[in-house]
Coordinates of C-alpha atoms in Angstrom, one line a residue:
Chain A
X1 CA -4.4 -6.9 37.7
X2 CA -5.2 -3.2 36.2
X3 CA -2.3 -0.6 37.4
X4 CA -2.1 3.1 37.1
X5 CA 1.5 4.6 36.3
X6 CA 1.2 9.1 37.0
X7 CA 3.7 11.4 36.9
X8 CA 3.6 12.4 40.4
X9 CA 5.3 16.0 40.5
X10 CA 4.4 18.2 42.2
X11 CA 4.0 20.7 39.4
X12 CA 4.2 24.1 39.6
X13 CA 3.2 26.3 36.8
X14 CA 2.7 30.5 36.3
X15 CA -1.0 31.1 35.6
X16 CA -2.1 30.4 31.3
X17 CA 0.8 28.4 31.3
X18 CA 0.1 24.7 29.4
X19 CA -0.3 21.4 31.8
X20 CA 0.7 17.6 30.9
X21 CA 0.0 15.0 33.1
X22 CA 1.1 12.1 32.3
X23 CA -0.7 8.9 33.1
X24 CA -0.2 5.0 31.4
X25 CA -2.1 2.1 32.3
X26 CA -1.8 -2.1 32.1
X27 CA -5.6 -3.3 32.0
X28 CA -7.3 -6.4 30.5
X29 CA -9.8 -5.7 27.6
X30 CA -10.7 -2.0 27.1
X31 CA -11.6 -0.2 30.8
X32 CA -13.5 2.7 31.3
X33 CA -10.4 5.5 32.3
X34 CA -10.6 8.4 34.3
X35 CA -9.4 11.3 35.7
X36 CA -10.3 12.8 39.0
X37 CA -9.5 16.2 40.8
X38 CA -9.5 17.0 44.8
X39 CA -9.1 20.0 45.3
X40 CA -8.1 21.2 49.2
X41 CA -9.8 19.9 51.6
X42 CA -12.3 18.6 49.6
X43 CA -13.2 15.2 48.6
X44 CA -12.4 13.6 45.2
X45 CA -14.8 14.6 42.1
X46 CA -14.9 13.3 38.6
X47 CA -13.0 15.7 36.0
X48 CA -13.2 13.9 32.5
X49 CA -13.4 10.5 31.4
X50 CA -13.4 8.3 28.6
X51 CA -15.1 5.1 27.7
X52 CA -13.5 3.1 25.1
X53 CA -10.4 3.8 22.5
X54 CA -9.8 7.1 20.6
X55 CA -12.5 8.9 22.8
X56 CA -11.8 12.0 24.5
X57 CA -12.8 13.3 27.7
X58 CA -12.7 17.1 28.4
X59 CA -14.3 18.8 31.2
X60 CA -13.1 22.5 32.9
X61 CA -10.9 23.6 29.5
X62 CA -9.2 19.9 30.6
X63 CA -8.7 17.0 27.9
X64 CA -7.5 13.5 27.7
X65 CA -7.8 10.8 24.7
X66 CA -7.8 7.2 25.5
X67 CA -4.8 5.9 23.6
X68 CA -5.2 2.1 23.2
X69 CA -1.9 1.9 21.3
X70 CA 0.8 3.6 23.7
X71 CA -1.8 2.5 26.3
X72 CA -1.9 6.3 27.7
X73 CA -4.7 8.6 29.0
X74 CA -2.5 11.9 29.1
X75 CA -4.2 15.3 30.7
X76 CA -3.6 18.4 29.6
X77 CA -4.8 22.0 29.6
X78 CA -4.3 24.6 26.8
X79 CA -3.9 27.5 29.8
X80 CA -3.9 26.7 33.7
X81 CA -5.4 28.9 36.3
X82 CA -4.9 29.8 39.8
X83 CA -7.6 28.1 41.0
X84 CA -6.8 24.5 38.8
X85 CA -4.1 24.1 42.1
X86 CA -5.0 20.5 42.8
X87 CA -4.2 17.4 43.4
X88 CA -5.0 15.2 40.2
X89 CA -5.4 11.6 39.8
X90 CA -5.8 9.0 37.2
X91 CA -8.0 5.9 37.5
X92 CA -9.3 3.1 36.3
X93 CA -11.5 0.5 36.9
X94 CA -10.3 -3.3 38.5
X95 CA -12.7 -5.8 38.7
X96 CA -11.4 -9.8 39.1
X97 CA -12.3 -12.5 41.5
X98 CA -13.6 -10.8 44.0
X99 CA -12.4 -7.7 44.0
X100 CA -14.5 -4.2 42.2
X101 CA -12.5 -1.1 42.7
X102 CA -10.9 1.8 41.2
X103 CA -7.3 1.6 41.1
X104 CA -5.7 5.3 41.3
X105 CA -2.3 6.6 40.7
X106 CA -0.3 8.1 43.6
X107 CA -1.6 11.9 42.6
X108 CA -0.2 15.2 41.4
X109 CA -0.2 18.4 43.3
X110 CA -0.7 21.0 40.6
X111 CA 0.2 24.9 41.7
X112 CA -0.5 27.5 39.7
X113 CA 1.0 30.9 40.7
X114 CA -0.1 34.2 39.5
Chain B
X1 CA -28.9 17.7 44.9
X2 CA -26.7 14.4 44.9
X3 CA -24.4 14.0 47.4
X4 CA -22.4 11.3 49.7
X5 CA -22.4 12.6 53.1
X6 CA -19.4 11.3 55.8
X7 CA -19.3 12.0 59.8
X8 CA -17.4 13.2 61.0
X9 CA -14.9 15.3 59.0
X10 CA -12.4 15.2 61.9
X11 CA -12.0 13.0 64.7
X12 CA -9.1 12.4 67.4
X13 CA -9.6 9.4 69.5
X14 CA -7.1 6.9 71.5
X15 CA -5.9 4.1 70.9
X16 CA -8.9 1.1 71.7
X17 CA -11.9 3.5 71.8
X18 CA -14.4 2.2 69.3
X19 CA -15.4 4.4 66.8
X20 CA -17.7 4.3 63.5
X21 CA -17.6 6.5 60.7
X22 CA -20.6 7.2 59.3
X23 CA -21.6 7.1 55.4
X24 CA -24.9 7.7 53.2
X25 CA -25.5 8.4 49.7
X26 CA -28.8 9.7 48.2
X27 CA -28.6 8.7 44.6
X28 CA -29.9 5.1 45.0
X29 CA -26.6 3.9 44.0
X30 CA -26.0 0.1 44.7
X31 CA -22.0 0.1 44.5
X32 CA -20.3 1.7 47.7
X33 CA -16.7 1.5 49.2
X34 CA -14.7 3.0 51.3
X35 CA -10.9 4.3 50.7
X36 CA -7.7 5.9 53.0
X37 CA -5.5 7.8 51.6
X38 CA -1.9 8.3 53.0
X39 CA 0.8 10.2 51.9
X40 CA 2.9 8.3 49.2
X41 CA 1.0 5.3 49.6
X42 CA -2.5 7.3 47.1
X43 CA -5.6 5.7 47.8
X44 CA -6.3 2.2 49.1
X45 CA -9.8 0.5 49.0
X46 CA -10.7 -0.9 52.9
X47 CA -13.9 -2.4 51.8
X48 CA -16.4 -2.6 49.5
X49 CA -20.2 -3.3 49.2
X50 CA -22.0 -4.5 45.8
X51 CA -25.7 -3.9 47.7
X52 CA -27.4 -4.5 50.7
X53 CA -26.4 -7.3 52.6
X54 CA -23.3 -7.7 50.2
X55 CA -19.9 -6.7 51.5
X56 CA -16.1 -7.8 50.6
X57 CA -13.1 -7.2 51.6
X58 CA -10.3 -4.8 49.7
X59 CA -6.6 -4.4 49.6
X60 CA -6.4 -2.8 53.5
X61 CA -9.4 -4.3 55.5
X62 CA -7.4 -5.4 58.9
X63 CA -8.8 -3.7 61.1
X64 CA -12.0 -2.5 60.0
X65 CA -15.3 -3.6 59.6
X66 CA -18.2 -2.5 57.6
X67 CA -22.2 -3.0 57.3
X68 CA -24.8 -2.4 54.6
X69 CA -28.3 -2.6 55.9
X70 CA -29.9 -0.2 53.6
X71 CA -28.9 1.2 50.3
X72 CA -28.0 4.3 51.2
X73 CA -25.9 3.6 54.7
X74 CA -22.3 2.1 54.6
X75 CA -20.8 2.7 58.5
X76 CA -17.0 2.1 58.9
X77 CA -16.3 0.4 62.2
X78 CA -13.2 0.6 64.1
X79 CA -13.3 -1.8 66.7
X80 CA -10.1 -1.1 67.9
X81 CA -8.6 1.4 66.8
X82 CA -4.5 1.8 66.7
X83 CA -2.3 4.7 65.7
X84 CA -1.5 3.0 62.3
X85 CA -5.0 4.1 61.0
X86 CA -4.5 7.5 61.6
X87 CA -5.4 8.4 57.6
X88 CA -8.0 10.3 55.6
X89 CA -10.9 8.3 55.3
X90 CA -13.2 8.6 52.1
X91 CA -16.8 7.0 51.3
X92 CA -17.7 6.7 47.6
X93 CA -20.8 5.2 45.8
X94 CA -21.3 4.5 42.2
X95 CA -24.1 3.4 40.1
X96 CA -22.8 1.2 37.6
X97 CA -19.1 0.3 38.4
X98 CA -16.8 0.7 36.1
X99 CA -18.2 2.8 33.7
X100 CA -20.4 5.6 35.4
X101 CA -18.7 8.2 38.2
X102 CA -17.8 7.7 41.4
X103 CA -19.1 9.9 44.6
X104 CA -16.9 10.8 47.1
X105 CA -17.9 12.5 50.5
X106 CA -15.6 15.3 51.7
X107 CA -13.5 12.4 53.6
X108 CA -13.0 12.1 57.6
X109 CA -9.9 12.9 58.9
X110 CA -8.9 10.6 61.6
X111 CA -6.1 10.6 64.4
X112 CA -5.4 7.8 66.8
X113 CA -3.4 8.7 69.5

């Protein structure tokens, strides 16, 4: 089935300091890939994503490009900010027999100090 | 505004008392499950629901049960509840799975003691 491989930190970065996440995938056909952001306390919410090959998702100063042929969805930020301190996750769609969910990768907790 | 509403955010209950968590989306959205997530372990999907009347099982559904009467309600049941369900619980809906976002509510903490 579809699987998510994250780097899972935790990071910890001084404020306008540049963020990769690293995230690769193993999927039949061409998913939809995503990448989600909970911040404390709060629930998860959609950051970027992308639908098919070569497209980039960018939300928040935030980017990734769906790379079919290193099968990567990488995020990254030109210049973090205190309040980018999250916990980010990678996802993507699984659906077989019986089974429709989004598979996630374990998470990284992103700290940005001033 | 669109939203996916859990209750409650925090509970502490014993071990065997029966408890239901309660979720309900307002964006008419057809596709809803429900997810814990543990430390180390990420996010695991308990159940899901393709529309009313229309429910399945996920990778961690011992346990639990689930309902969908309406479109917008998706109640997690917890007939007996043990201490290895103490977790963070979250509801999410979508409208097209697999290629549209996912909703989450702000997630229920739970503690079985």
């Amino acid at each position: 089935g579809n699987s998510v491989t994250q780097m899972e930190g935790p990071v910890t970065l001084s404020e306008e300091a540049f963020l990769t996440i690293n995230c690769t995938y193993t999927a039949t056909g061409y998913p939809s890939l995503f990448w989600y952001v909970q911040y404390p306390g709060e629930g998860l919410q959609l950051l970027l994503k992308a639908t098919k090959a070569d497209d980039k998702g960018s939300n928040k100063g935030f980017e990734a490009t769906y790379r079919k042929e290193t099968t990567s969805f990488h995020l990254e930020k030109g210049s973090v900010q205190v309040s980018d301190s999250a916990v980010y996750f990678c996802a993507l769609p699984h659906s077989g027999g019986s089974n429709y969910k989004l598979t996630f990768g374990k998470g990284t907790l992103l700290t940005v100090n001033p | 505004e669109a939203q996916v509403t859990q209750n409650p955010r925090y509970l502490i209950t014993v071990t065997g008392k029966k408890l239901t968590v309660t979720c309900s989306q307002n964006m008419n959205h057809e596709y809803m499950s429900w997810y814990r997530q543990d430390p180390g372990l990420g996010l695991r999907q308990i159940y899901y629901s393709m529309n009313v009347e229309v429910t399945d099982k996920g990778d961690v559904p011992e346990g639990y049960k689930v309902s969908r009467k309406e479109k917008r309600n998706f109640p997690l049941i917890l007939e007996s509840p043990s201490p290895n369900q103490t977790s963070l619980y979250f509801c999410a809906s979508t409208r097209e799975f697999g290629h549209t976002e996912a909703f989450f509510g702000q997630g229920t903490r739970l503690t079985v003691v």
